[in-house]
């Protein structure tokens, strides 16, 4: 590849990287939820990052909305700061792998969804061995 083409590719890469818009982030309390769609106070569907904190200041949740609907990762933590679950959403529906941990951060349950439908569920004991899931849908029987 000659020098001119190489510099053109570098310039295009830099220009495209600079044009990306950073996702805005707001606190969950600043949004209004109606029928699974989140709106700003001026009644527009919100797109961007959302977060919330516990009273003690530790992170409670972080998630992403696109046109007011859940889209991407939804993370929730226990008050202790340990992760509770991580879910994947696409256009407001569960889609992909959802992972749940117990309060001691042991893997508890994995669920796989496609377009909101549960496809696969696996539960684990504290030693990491797969087990029969409880009737509640989380953890071992």
N, CA and C of each residue as an Amber inpcrd file, in Angstrom:
protein
   423
   0.8680000  -1.1760000   0.0000000   0.0000000   0.0000000   0.0000000
   0.9050000   1.2260000   0.0000000   0.6300000   2.1610000  -0.9160000
   1.5070000   3.3310000  -0.9530000   1.1880000   4.2970000   0.1840000
   2.0470000   5.2640000   0.3850000   1.9850000   6.1870000   1.5210000
   0.7050000   7.0190000   1.5080000   0.2730000   7.4890000   0.3450000
  -0.9230000   8.3310000   0.2520000  -2.1630000   7.5490000   0.6960000
  -2.3050000   6.3310000   0.2210000  -3.4570000   5.5160000   0.6190000
  -3.4420000   5.2470000   2.1210000  -2.2690000   4.9900000   2.6510000
  -2.1510000   4.7290000   4.0860000  -2.6000000   5.9500000   4.8860000
  -2.1570000   7.1590000   4.4860000  -2.5600000   8.3780000   5.1930000
  -4.0520000   8.6570000   5.0400000  -4.6140000   8.3570000   3.8740000
  -6.0570000   8.5290000   3.6800000  -6.8450000   7.6050000   4.6030000
  -6.4120000   6.3600000   4.7270000  -7.0940000   5.4260000   5.6260000
  -7.0040000   5.8870000   7.0820000  -5.8480000   6.3660000   7.4860000
  -5.6850000   6.8670000   8.8540000  -6.5820000   8.0750000   9.0790000
  -6.6300000   8.9880000   8.1150000  -7.4740000  10.1830000   8.2420000
  -8.9500000   9.7990000   8.3330000  -9.4010000   8.8670000   7.5060000
 -10.7960000   8.4220000   7.5620000 -11.1150000   7.7900000   8.9080000
 -10.2090000   6.9960000   9.4270000 -10.4040000   6.3630000  10.7320000
 -10.5330000   7.4160000  11.8290000  -9.6600000   8.4110000  11.8080000
  -9.7070000   9.4670000  12.8250000 -10.9820000  10.2960000  12.7260000
 -11.3990000  10.6200000  11.5190000 -12.6160000  11.4160000  11.3300000
 -13.8400000  10.6410000  11.8050000 -13.9230000   9.3630000  11.4600000
 -15.0850000   8.5780000  11.8900000 -15.0980000   8.4010000  13.4010000
 -13.9390000   8.2780000  14.0220000 -13.8660000   8.1520000  15.4740000
 -14.2900000   9.4160000  16.1830000 -14.0070000  10.5660000  15.6070000
 -14.3720000  11.8390000  16.2260000 -15.8480000  12.1500000  16.0750000
 -16.4970000  11.5580000  15.0950000 -17.8950000  11.8950000  14.8530000
 -18.8620000  11.0900000  15.7070000 -18.3660000  10.0930000  16.4400000
 -19.2600000   9.2920000  17.2770000 -19.8060000  10.1300000  18.4140000
 -21.0890000  10.0270000  18.6150000 -21.7570000  10.7690000  19.6740000
 -21.7210000   9.9470000  20.9590000 -21.2800000  10.5570000  22.0510000
 -21.2820000   9.8880000  23.3440000 -22.7190000   9.7480000  23.8310000
 -23.0260000   8.6010000  24.4360000 -24.3530000   8.4050000  24.9960000
 -24.5190000   9.2700000  26.2340000 -25.6020000   9.9870000  26.2830000
 -25.9410000  10.7930000  27.4460000 -26.3220000   9.8480000  28.5800000
 -26.0840000  10.2600000  29.8140000 -26.4500000   9.4330000  30.9590000
 -27.3180000  10.2380000  31.9100000 -28.4100000   9.6270000  32.3760000
 -29.3110000  10.2970000  33.3150000 -29.6150000   9.3620000  34.4760000
 -30.1180000   9.9440000  35.5560000 -30.5720000   9.1590000  36.6910000
 -31.9670000   8.6290000  36.3890000 -32.2170000   7.4190000  36.8330000
 -33.5040000   6.7550000  36.5930000 -34.6910000   7.6120000  37.0400000
 -34.5210000   8.3750000  38.1090000 -35.6290000   9.1710000  38.6470000
 -36.0430000  10.3150000  37.7240000 -35.2040000  10.6480000  36.7350000
 -35.5540000  11.7350000  35.8230000 -36.3990000  11.2620000  34.6410000
 -36.7070000   9.9640000  34.5940000 -37.5000000   9.4120000  33.4940000
 -38.8670000   8.9630000  33.9800000 -39.8030000   8.9290000  33.0510000
 -41.1640000   8.4700000  33.3250000 -41.3980000   7.2210000  32.4840000
 -41.8000000   6.1060000  33.1350000 -42.0540000   4.8550000  32.4230000
 -43.5450000   4.6770000  32.2000000 -43.9090000   4.3740000  30.9540000
 -45.3050000   4.1090000  30.6210000 -45.3350000   2.9780000  29.6050000
 -45.9550000   1.8480000  30.0080000 -46.0920000   0.6750000  29.1370000
 -44.7520000   0.1900000  28.5840000 -43.7220000   0.1830000  29.4210000
 -42.4170000  -0.3210000  29.0170000 -41.5700000   0.6430000  28.2180000
 -42.0360000   1.8760000  28.0490000 -41.2750000   2.8980000  27.3260000
 -40.9300000   4.0100000  28.3100000 -39.6720000   4.4470000  28.2790000
 -39.1970000   5.4910000  29.1920000 -39.1220000   6.8240000  28.4570000
 -39.7090000   7.8430000  29.0980000 -39.7960000   9.1710000  28.5010000
 -39.0730000  10.1950000  29.3720000 -38.5830000  11.2370000  28.7140000
 -38.0440000  12.3810000  29.4360000 -39.2220000  13.2020000  29.9450000
 -38.9360000  14.1790000  30.7800000 -40.0140000  15.0160000  31.3270000
 -40.7480000  15.8010000  30.2350000 -40.0820000  16.0210000  29.0760000
 -40.7670000  16.6930000  27.9590000 -41.4430000  15.6920000  27.0160000
 -41.6930000  14.4640000  27.5310000 -42.4950000  13.4290000  26.8660000
 -41.8660000  12.8470000  25.5970000 -40.5370000  12.8960000  25.5050000
 -39.8290000  12.2980000  24.3760000 -39.2300000  10.9620000  24.8090000
 -39.3260000   9.9090000  23.9710000 -38.6700000   8.6430000  24.3180000
 -37.1650000   8.8850000  24.4830000 -36.5990000   8.3630000  25.5520000
 -35.1990000   8.6250000  25.8750000 -34.2790000   7.5880000  25.2470000
 -33.1420000   8.0430000  24.7450000 -32.0670000   7.1690000  24.2670000
 -30.7970000   7.5470000  25.0040000 -30.1470000   6.5530000  25.6060000
 -28.8980000   6.8060000  26.3140000 -28.7590000   5.9180000  27.5290000
 -27.7530000   6.2380000  28.3340000 -27.4650000   5.4740000  29.5410000
 -28.3530000   5.9380000  30.6890000 -28.7160000   5.0020000  31.5600000
 -29.5200000   5.2910000  32.7490000 -28.8250000   4.6230000  33.9280000
 -28.8500000   5.2910000  35.0710000 -28.2510000   4.6880000  36.2590000
 -29.0410000   5.0890000  37.4890000 -28.8210000   4.3480000  38.5660000
 -29.4210000   4.6970000  39.8500000 -28.4600000   4.2770000  40.9530000
 -28.6020000   4.9200000  42.1040000 -27.7380000   4.6580000  43.2520000
 -28.5750000   4.2570000  44.4500000 -27.9790000   3.4670000  45.3350000
 -28.5860000   3.1990000  46.6340000 -28.3840000   4.4240000  47.5230000
 -29.1150000   4.4680000  48.6360000 -29.0180000   5.5890000  49.5740000
 -27.5910000   5.7780000  50.0790000 -26.8280000   4.6820000  50.1800000
 -25.4520000   4.7670000  50.6720000 -24.4650000   5.2460000  49.6090000
 -24.9660000   5.5330000  48.3990000 -24.1320000   6.0540000  47.3240000
 -23.5480000   5.0030000  46.4030000 -23.7200000   3.7340000  46.7230000
 -23.1900000   2.6890000  45.8420000 -24.1200000   2.4990000  44.6410000
 -23.5340000   2.0170000  43.5650000 -24.2860000   1.8430000  42.3220000
 -25.3560000   0.7660000  42.5030000 -26.5460000   1.0650000  42.0220000
 -27.6610000   0.1160000  42.0730000 -27.8930000  -0.5020000  40.6990000
 -27.9710000   0.3500000  39.6640000 -28.2460000  -0.1760000  38.3250000
 -27.6340000   0.7110000  37.2550000 -27.3490000   0.0910000  36.1130000
 -26.9180000   0.7870000  34.8980000 -27.5500000   0.0550000  33.7260000
 -28.1430000   0.8130000  32.8130000 -28.7970000   0.2030000  31.6670000
 -28.8640000   1.2080000  30.5320000 -29.2550000   0.7120000  29.3640000
 -29.2870000   1.5320000  28.1580000 -30.6790000   1.4870000  27.5400000
 -31.1110000   2.6460000  27.0810000 -32.3900000   2.7570000  26.3780000
 -32.1470000   3.2520000  24.9590000 -32.9490000   2.7520000  24.0410000
 -32.9360000   3.2210000  22.6590000 -34.3810000   3.4910000  22.2810000
 -34.6840000   4.7370000  21.9540000 -36.0550000   5.1500000  21.6530000
 -37.0130000   4.7610000  22.7780000 -36.5330000   4.8890000  24.0160000
 -37.3710000   4.6390000  25.1790000 -37.4600000   3.1940000  25.6290000
 -36.8810000   2.2740000  24.8690000 -36.9740000   0.8470000  25.2070000
 -35.6060000   0.3110000  25.6430000 -35.6590000  -0.6710000  26.5550000
 -34.4170000  -1.3160000  26.9710000 -33.7170000  -1.8980000  25.7550000
 -32.4050000  -1.6290000  25.6580000 -31.6410000  -2.1010000  24.5140000
 -30.1710000  -2.1860000  24.9280000 -29.6580000  -3.3950000  25.0400000
 -28.2850000  -3.5850000  25.5010000 -28.2760000  -4.1750000  26.8980000
 -27.1830000  -3.9410000  27.6130000 -27.0260000  -4.5350000  28.9430000
 -27.8310000  -3.8050000  30.0060000 -28.4010000  -4.5730000  30.9100000
 -29.0480000  -4.0620000  32.1210000 -28.3370000  -4.7390000  33.2830000
 -27.6380000  -3.9490000  34.0930000 -26.8800000  -4.4700000  35.2280000
 -27.4920000  -3.9910000  36.5270000 -27.5750000  -4.9000000  37.5040000
 -28.0940000  -4.5570000  38.8310000 -27.1520000  -5.1410000  39.8760000
 -26.8950000  -4.3430000  40.9420000 -26.0050000  -4.7620000  42.0160000
 -26.7660000  -4.8270000  43.3280000 -26.2990000  -5.7010000  44.2260000
 -26.7870000  -5.7170000  45.6030000 -26.2570000  -4.4640000  46.3050000
 -26.8580000  -4.0960000  47.4300000 -26.3760000  -2.9430000  48.2050000
 -24.9210000  -3.1030000  48.6230000 -24.4780000  -4.3380000  48.7610000
 -23.0930000  -4.6210000  49.1600000 -22.0860000  -4.2600000  48.0760000
 -22.5750000  -4.0090000  46.8550000 -21.6930000  -3.7100000  45.7350000
 -21.4150000  -4.9150000  44.8610000 -21.8760000  -6.0840000  45.2730000
 -21.6950000  -7.2900000  44.4700000 -22.7800000  -7.3570000  43.4000000
 -22.3980000  -7.8710000  42.2430000 -23.3290000  -7.9210000  41.1180000
 -24.4410000  -8.9290000  41.3710000 -25.6730000  -8.5180000  41.0800000
 -26.8490000  -9.3620000  41.2490000 -27.1900000 -10.0470000  39.9260000
 -27.3520000  -9.2280000  38.8480000 -27.6160000  -9.8260000  37.5460000
 -27.1890000  -8.9170000  36.4170000 -27.0790000  -9.5460000  35.2490000
 -26.7860000  -8.8490000  34.0000000 -27.6950000  -9.4550000  32.9480000
 -28.5180000  -8.6140000  32.3260000 -29.4570000  -9.0840000  31.3070000
 -29.1820000  -8.3440000  30.0050000 -29.4810000  -8.9950000  28.8950000
 -29.3690000  -8.3830000  27.5770000 -30.7610000  -8.1370000  27.0150000
 -30.9480000  -6.9480000  26.4670000 -32.2250000  -6.5860000  25.8540000
 -32.0020000  -6.1300000  24.4190000 -33.0170000  -6.3300000  23.6110000
 -33.0290000  -5.8240000  22.2420000 -34.4380000  -5.3170000  21.9650000
 -34.5620000  -4.0350000  21.7050000 -35.8480000  -3.3940000  21.4200000
 -36.9050000  -3.7270000  22.4760000 -36.5030000  -3.6560000  23.7470000
 -37.4440000  -3.8450000  24.8420000 -37.6960000  -5.2800000  25.2560000
 -37.1160000  -6.2470000  24.5460000 -37.3220000  -7.6710000  24.8440000
 -36.0170000  -8.2920000  25.3310000 -36.1290000  -9.2120000  26.2850000
 -34.9500000  -9.9780000  26.6740000 -34.4370000 -10.7210000  25.4530000
 -33.1150000 -10.6590000  25.2260000 -32.5340000 -11.2770000  24.0420000
 -31.0650000 -11.5820000  24.3360000 -30.7170000 -12.8530000  24.3490000
 -29.3460000 -13.2320000  24.6630000 -29.2420000 -13.7710000  26.0770000
 -28.0290000 -13.7220000  26.6040000 -27.7300000 -14.3320000  27.8950000
 -28.0400000 -13.3970000  29.0560000 -28.7400000 -13.9190000  30.0530000
 -28.9560000 -13.2420000  31.3370000 -28.2600000 -14.0830000  32.3950000
 -27.4840000 -13.4170000  33.2610000 -26.7160000 -14.1150000  34.2890000
 -27.1020000 -13.5650000  35.6530000 -27.3260000 -14.4720000  36.6120000
 -27.6870000 -14.0960000  37.9830000 -26.6490000 -14.6590000  38.9470000
 -26.2960000 -13.8500000  39.9600000 -25.3860000 -14.2850000  41.0080000
 -26.1030000 -14.1920000  42.3490000 -25.6930000 -15.0170000  43.3140000
 -26.2630000 -14.8930000  44.6520000 -25.5120000 -13.7910000  45.4120000
 -25.8950000 -13.5510000  46.6540000 -25.3010000 -12.4590000  47.4360000
 -23.8170000 -12.6530000  47.7350000 -23.3270000 -13.8640000  47.5630000
 -21.9020000 -14.1450000  47.7840000 -21.1240000 -14.1520000  46.4670000
 -21.7730000 -13.7410000  45.3820000 -21.2140000 -13.6690000  44.0310000
 -20.9290000 -15.0330000  43.4100000 -21.6320000 -16.0720000  43.8670000
 -21.5500000 -17.3620000  43.1920000 -22.5480000 -17.3520000  42.0430000
 -22.1310000 -17.9060000  40.9080000 -23.0410000 -18.0270000  39.7690000
 -24.2610000 -18.8220000  40.2030000 -25.4320000 -18.2830000  39.9440000
 -26.6870000 -18.8760000  40.3920000 -27.4600000 -19.4560000  39.2140000
 -27.6990000 -18.6240000  38.2040000 -28.5550000 -19.0270000  37.0890000
 -28.1020000 -18.3380000  35.8070000 -28.1980000 -19.0490000  34.6970000
 -28.0100000 -18.4810000  33.3620000 -29.2770000 -18.7610000  32.5650000
 -29.7850000 -17.7230000  31.9250000 -30.9690000 -17.8800000  31.0760000
 -30.6520000 -17.2870000  29.7090000 -31.0710000 -17.9760000  28.6690000
 -30.8810000 -17.4810000  27.3120000 -32.2480000 -17.2040000  26.7000000
 -32.3870000 -15.9970000  26.1570000 -33.6470000 -15.5630000  25.5520000
 -33.4450000 -15.2370000  24.0820000 -34.5050000 -15.3740000  23.3270000
 -34.5510000 -14.9270000  21.9360000 -35.8840000 -14.2300000  21.7320000
 -35.8430000 -12.9420000  21.4170000 -37.0540000 -12.1380000  21.1990000
 -38.0350000 -12.2530000  22.3610000 -37.5090000 -12.2410000  23.5950000
 -38.3480000 -12.2730000  24.7820000 -38.7540000 -13.6520000  25.2550000
 -38.4370000 -14.6860000  24.4930000 -38.8230000 -16.0540000  24.8520000
 -37.6400000 -16.7820000  25.4830000 -37.8870000 -17.4370000  26.6250000
 -36.8510000 -18.2130000  27.2950000 -36.5330000 -19.4550000  26.4700000
 -35.2650000 -19.5870000  26.0700000 -34.8140000 -20.7010000  25.2390000
 -34.1180000 -21.7700000  26.0780000 -33.3040000 -21.3300000  27.0370000
 -32.5020000 -22.2500000  27.8390000 -32.3160000 -21.6740000  29.2310000
 -32.3730000 -22.5460000  30.2300000 -32.1240000 -22.1220000  31.6110000
 -31.2160000 -23.1450000  32.2760000 -30.1610000 -22.6520000  32.9210000
 -29.2250000 -23.5100000  33.6460000 -29.0300000 -22.9320000  35.0390000
 -29.0580000 -23.7820000  36.0620000 -28.8550000 -23.3540000  37.4460000
 -27.6290000 -24.0540000  38.0150000 -27.0160000 -23.4150000  39.0190000
 -25.7600000 -23.9130000  39.5650000 -25.7760000 -23.8620000  41.0850000
 -25.0990000 -24.8490000  41.7050000 -24.9460000 -24.8120000  43.1580000
 -23.7090000 -23.9730000  43.5010000 -23.4120000 -23.8210000  44.7880000
 -22.3020000 -22.9510000  45.2060000 -20.9350000 -23.4780000  44.7770000
 -20.8560000 -24.7420000  44.3940000 -19.5980000 -25.3060000  43.9020000
 -19.4630000 -25.1710000  42.3840000 -20.4650000 -24.5730000  41.7400000
 -20.4190000 -24.3860000  40.3000000 -20.9420000 -25.5580000  39.4950000
 -21.5090000 -26.5410000  40.1740000 -22.0720000 -27.7000000  39.4770000
 -23.4850000 -27.3880000  39.0000000 -23.7770000 -27.8150000  37.7770000
 -25.1250000 -27.6020000  37.2530000 -26.1120000 -28.4790000  38.0240000
 -27.3030000 -27.9330000  38.2710000 -28.3190000 -28.6460000  39.0490000
 -29.7030000 -28.3630000  38.4620000 -30.6990000 -29.0590000  38.9690000
 -32.0770000 -28.8230000  38.5430000 -32.5490000 -27.4870000  39.1200000
 -33.1350000 -26.6550000  38.2770000 -33.5820000 -25.3280000  38.7130000
 -34.8180000 -25.4260000  39.6040000 -34.9130000 -24.5090000  40.5320000
 -36.0800000 -24.4670000  41.4160000 -37.3130000 -24.0310000  40.6370000
 -38.4670000 -24.2430000  41.2290000 -39.7210000 -23.8390000  40.5910000
 -39.8330000 -22.3230000  40.4800000 -39.0420000 -21.5950000  41.2550000
 -39.0620000 -20.1310000  41.2070000 -38.2590000 -19.5810000  40.0330000
 -37.5110000 -20.4680000  39.3370000 -36.7740000 -20.0350000  38.1640000
 -35.3690000 -19.5580000  38.4440000 -34.9450000 -19.5900000  39.7070000
 -33.5760000 -19.2090000  40.0550000 -33.0530000 -20.1640000  41.1010000
 -31.8110000 -20.5620000  40.9550000 -31.1750000 -21.4180000  41.9440000
 -31.6370000 -22.8610000  41.8540000 -30.9840000 -23.6870000  42.6590000
 -31.2560000 -25.1300000  42.6520000 -32.4660000 -25.4760000  43.4990000
 -33.0750000 -26.6230000  43.1650000 -34.1910000 -27.1510000  43.9710000
 -33.6790000 -27.5960000  45.3090000
